PDB file of C-alpha atoms in Angstrom:
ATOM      1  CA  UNK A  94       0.039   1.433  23.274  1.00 47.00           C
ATOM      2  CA  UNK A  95      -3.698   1.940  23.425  1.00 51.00           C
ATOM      3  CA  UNK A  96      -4.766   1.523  27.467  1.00 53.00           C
ATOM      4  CA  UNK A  97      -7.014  -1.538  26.978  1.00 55.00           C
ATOM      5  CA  UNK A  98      -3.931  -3.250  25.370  1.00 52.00           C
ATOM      6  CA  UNK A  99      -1.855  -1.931  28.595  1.00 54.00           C
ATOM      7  CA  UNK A 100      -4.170  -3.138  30.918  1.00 53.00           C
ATOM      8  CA  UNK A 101      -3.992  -6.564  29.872  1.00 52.00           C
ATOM      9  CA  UNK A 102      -1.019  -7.141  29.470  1.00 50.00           C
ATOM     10  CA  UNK A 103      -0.608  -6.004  32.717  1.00 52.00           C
ATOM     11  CA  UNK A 104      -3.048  -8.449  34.075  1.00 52.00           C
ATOM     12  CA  UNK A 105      -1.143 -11.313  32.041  1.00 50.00           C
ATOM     13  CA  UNK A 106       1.848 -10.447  33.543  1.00 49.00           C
ATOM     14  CA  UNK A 107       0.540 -10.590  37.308  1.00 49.00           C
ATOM     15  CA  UNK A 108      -1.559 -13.336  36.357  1.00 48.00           C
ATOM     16  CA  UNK A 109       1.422 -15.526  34.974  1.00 46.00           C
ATOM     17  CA  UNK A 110       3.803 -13.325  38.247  1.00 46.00           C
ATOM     18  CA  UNK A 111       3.251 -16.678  40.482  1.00 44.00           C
ATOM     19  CA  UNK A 112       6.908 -16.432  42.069  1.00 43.00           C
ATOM     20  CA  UNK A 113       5.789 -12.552  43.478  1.00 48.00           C
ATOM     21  CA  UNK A 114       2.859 -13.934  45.120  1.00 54.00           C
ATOM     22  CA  UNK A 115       3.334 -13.529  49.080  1.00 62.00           C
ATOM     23  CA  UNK A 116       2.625 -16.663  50.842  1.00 89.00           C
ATOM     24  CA  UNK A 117      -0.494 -15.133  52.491  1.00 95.00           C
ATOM     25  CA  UNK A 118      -3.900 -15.648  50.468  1.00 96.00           C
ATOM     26  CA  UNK A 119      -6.883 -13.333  51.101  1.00 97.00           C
ATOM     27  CA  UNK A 120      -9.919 -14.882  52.388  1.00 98.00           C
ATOM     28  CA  UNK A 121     -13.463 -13.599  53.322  1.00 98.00           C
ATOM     29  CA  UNK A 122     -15.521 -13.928  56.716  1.00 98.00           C
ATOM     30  CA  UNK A 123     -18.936 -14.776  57.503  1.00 98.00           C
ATOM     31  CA  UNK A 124     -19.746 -11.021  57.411  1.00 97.00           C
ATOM     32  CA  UNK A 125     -18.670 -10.561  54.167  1.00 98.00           C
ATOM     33  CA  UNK A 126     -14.656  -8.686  55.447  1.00 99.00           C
ATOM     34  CA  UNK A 127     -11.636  -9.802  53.805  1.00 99.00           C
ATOM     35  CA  UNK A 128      -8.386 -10.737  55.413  1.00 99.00           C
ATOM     36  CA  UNK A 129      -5.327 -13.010  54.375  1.00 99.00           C
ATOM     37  CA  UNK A 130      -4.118 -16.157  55.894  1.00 98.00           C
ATOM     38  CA  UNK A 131      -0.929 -17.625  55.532  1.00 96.00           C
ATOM     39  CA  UNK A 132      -0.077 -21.075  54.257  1.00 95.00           C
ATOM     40  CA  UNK A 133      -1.276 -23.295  57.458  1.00 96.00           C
ATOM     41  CA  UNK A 134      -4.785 -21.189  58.044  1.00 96.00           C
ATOM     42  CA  UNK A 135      -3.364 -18.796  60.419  1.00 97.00           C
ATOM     43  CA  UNK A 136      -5.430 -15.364  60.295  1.00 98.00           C
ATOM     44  CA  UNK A 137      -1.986 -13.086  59.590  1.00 97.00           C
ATOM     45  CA  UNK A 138      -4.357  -9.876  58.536  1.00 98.00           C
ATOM     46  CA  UNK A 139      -7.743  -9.518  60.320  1.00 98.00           C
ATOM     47  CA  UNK A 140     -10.841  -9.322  58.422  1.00 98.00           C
ATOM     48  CA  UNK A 141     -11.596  -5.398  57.818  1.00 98.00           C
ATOM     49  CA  UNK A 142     -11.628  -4.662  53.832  1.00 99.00           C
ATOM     50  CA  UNK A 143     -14.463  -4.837  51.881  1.00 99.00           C
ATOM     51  CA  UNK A 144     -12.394  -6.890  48.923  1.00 98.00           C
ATOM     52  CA  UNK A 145      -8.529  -7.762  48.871  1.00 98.00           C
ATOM     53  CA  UNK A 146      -6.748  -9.135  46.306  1.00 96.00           C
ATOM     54  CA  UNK A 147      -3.816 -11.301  46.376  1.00 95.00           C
ATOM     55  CA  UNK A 148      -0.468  -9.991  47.305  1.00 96.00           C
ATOM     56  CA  UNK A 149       2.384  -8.844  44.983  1.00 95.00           C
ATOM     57  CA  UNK A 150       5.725  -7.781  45.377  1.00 94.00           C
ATOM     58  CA  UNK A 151       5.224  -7.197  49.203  1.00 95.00           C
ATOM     59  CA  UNK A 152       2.009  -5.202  48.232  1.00 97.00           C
ATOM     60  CA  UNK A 153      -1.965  -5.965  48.365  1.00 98.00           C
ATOM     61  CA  UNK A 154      -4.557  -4.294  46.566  1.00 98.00           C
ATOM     62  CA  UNK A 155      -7.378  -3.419  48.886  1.00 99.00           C
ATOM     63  CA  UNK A 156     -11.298  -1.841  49.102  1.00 99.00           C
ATOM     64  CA  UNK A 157     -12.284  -0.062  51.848  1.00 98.00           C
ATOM     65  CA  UNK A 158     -15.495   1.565  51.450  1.00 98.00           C
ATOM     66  CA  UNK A 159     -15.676   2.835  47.849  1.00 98.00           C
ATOM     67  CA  UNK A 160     -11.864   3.225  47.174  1.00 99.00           C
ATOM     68  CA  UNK A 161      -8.918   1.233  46.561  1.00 99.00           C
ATOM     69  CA  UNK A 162      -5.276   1.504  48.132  1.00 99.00           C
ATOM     70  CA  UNK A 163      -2.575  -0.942  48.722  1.00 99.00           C
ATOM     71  CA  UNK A 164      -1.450  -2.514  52.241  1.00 98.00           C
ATOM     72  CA  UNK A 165       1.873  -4.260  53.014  1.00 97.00           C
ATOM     73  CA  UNK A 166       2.633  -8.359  54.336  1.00 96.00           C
ATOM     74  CA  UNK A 167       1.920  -6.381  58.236  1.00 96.00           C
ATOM     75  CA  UNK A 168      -1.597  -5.009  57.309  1.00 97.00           C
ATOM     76  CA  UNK A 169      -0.435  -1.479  57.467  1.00 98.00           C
ATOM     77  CA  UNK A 170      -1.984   0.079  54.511  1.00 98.00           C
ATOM     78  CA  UNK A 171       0.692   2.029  52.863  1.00 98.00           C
ATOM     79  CA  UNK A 172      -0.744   3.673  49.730  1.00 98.00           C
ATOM     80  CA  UNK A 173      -4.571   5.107  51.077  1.00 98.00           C
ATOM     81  CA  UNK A 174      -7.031   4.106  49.725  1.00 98.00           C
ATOM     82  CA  UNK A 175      -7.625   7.029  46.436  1.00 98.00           C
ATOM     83  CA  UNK A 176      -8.373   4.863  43.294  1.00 99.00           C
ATOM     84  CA  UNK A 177     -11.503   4.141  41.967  1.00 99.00           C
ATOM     85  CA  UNK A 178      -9.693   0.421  40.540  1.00 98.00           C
ATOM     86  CA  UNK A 179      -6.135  -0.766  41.263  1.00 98.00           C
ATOM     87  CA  UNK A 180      -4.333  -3.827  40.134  1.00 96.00           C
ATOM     88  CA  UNK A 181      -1.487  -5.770  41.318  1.00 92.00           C
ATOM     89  CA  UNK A 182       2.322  -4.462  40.960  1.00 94.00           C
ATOM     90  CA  UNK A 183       4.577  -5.680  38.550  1.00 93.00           C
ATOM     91  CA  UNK A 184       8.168  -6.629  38.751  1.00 92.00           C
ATOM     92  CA  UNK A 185       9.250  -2.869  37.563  1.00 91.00           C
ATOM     93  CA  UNK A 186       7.753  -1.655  40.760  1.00 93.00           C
ATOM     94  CA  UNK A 187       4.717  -0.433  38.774  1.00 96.00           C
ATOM     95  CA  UNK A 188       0.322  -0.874  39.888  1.00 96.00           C
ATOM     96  CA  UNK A 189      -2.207   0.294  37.107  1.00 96.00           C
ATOM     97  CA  UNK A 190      -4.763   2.512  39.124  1.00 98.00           C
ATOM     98  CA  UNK A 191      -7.841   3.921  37.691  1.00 98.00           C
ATOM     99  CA  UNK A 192      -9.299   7.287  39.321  1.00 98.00           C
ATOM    100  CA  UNK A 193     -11.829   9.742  37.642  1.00 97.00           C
ATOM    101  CA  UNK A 194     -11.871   7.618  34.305  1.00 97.00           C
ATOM    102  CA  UNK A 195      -8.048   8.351  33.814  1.00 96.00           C
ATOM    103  CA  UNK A 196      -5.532   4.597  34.074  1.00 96.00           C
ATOM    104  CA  UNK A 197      -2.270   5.465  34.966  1.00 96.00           C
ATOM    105  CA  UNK A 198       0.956   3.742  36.568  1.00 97.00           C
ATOM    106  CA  UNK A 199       1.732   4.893  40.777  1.00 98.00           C
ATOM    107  CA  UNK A 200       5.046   3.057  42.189  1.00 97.00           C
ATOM    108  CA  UNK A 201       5.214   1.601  45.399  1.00 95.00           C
ATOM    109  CA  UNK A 202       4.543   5.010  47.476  1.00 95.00           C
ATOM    110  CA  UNK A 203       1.390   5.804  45.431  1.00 96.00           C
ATOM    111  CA  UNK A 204       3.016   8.197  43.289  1.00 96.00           C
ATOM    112  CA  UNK A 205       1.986   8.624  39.634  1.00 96.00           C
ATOM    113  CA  UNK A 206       4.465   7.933  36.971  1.00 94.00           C
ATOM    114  CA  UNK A 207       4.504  10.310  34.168  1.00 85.00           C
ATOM    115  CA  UNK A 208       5.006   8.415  31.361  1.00 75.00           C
ATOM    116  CA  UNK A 209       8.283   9.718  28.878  1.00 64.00           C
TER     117      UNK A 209
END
């Protein structure tokens, strides 16, 4: 399967994933820092990434500085920041991450899945 083809199908899949989404929706601050908030407003995450995306199977693609890793529902960033892209995880347990110009699949502990 060329990557391009990969890649969105990927994106489909998280895209049309709305029963993964975490209750908690990222949001940005007056200085320009993204956090999440749950479902009444409450600040749950503090502001401190430069971009967050929404969370997926219990994990959050986030920017801090110039890289990407992935936090967890508590904030605690559990895969550090590495990749020059990463996208949400699928139901496999699966994120596409970019680094160096190579796409590839990690699983939940940031390790990279060889492919068979």
């Amino acid at each position: 399967m060329k990557l391009k083809t990969m890649m969105a199908v990927v994106a489909i899949i998280s895209v049309c994933s709305t029963n993964a989404m975490a209750k908690l929706k990222a949001f940005q601050n007056e200085k320009g820092q993204f956090g999440y908030k749950d479902e009444s407003g409450l600040v749950v995450i503090q502001p401190q990434f430069d971009f967050a995306i929404a969370f997926s199977y219990g994990l959050a693609p986030v920017k801090i500085g110039t890289k990407w890793g992935y936090i967890n529902e508590k904030g605690e960033v559990v895969i550090k920041p590495q990749f020059d892209h990463a996208s949400f995880f699928t139901q496999d347990g699966f994120g596409l991450v970019e680094l160096d110009g190579e796409y590839f699949f990690i699983d939940k502990v940031g390790k990279k899945v060889e492919s068979e």
